[in-house]
Amino acid sequence: MSLDPYKTLGVSKGASPEEIKKAYRKLAVKYHPDKNPGDKAAEEKFKEVSEAYDILGDPAKKSAFDTMGSETFYRQGTDGRGYSGPDFSSMRNMDLDDLLNSLFGGATAGGFDMFGKSRPRGGGGRGRGETWGQRPARGRDIEYSLSLPFRDAALGTKVSLSINVPQACPQCGGAGVLAAGGGMRACPGCRGQGTVQQPRELSAQIPAGAVDGQKLRLKGSGGPGEHGGASGDLYLLVRVDPDPDFRRSGSDLLLDKRIGLYTAVLGGQTEVKTLTGRSSLKVPPGTQNGARVRLKGKGIVPSRGKAGDLIVTFRVVLPGRPEGEARELFERLAGLAPVEGLDADV
């Protein structure tokens, strides 16, 4: 007798491995002989849902069933010899705890798996062994290098990405094989690998204060899992482009500001750039070249922690070589306001 495994488990053909496993778990717990002692109808129902999961829980069998259809699959199976179904001969050795462990923990009982298939065991009592079918495998992690303008990294930004990641092959559903000529052959779409590289559109929030070399984790955005396993993670490796104006020191920003000789000597007002615009800055009279002024809270404002400062270093620009009356004025000024503390000219 053949059955429709999708109908038996109550799932659609597009159901994910996790959805299939969840549906099977619910029905297997409901109809397990431990919960229905002496109920032959429940035992038969348990066999049906277990057979359905034996087909849909194995990518190769699922692919063959989807390709061949029910009648041909039951007649030919995946090896041309027909589908025989799971072995229930030792089901009496499998209690409800063993069933759940075999699905989600890998436990075995009495030397048999959930369908009575012999498993190696060491020592006495209940041991650990292989799980029924293929074990879930977590998808691989992916690293992607992301270049960011200095100010986007400092202020935080949302980015859109198009990244090639391995995804389940659409031709074979991730099984790596296709039914052909009464048997199975490697899928030409993925060359038997089960996955193909396909672009994936993603968005990511870059936190304020991101630094060069920082890794940002996007959970579950990496390679797909196998046999119901979880997806891997995507790690964004941040590369911060240098800025023509700002340099960074922790959460502080460093900025050079050019001022004229007369502003440095007499004092005045000037404007400096900030991450978010411009800010007015007072220049005290007699400001020396290399003098620094700190603007509180105008540096990096990280997602966590205290805001940094903007540290402005004044660079005094001298006038060109004076001639004529300008030279006379400078000579007069040298006598009226001599510069103190200089080494004597040699």
C-alpha angles and dihedrals in degrees: 000000000000126000138196102248093196092054092043093054094035096235134127125245089252093056116131122238089255092052091049092049092047092051092048093048091053094050095040091054090047096051101030113132090237089066094039107040112189093002105131093183091055090047091053090048090051090053091050096052090044091052090048090053091046086062102037096036092060112069093209094050092043091052091048092049092049091048100042103033125230101291097048093041093054090046098045107019117187095306103041092255097094134258112285099180128223121320111255097173094108099034090124087072092059116081125187094266090053091051093053092044092050089054099043109013110026097241121154132195133217093352091298134100123226092287097043095260111152117256129184114254132187123216125344131315127021115342141183118264144144121320122240111269121351119338118245111256125201116238119251123264118247129210121207126185112226122192115208132185111248094248094048089054091047097046099032125242145192116248133194117218136192108199130174108232133168111263133177110283109255092214098057101018091241095305095112091220138077132201112256134163096350092310140056133277135185112275110253092209095065100013091240095306096110093224137073132193111257132167116256123196113221139168125209134187112227109208119232112265097031110168133212110275095020117141120219118197123219103192116223095005096106130083119330120262122245126237092002096318122145121268119256125245132260117228117200111208105207118220112186117207116225117256122228091225112025134058123188131231108176105298092340125094122217121210133175115217121195116215131176124253093249093052089049092050100038100029127229144150130299137171126238132193121250131185091263103033137303134320132201115241130192117227110208117222112266094026109175126221108267095024114146134219124191121215107200118231095002095110131076115332102202124202087247128026137024124326116253130228135248109239112200120199115200117225110195114215116208124215120250124268107306120230134189116342092005090058091049090052092051091049090051091047091052089060095044097044109022118187109247128213099031124136113255115265112258 
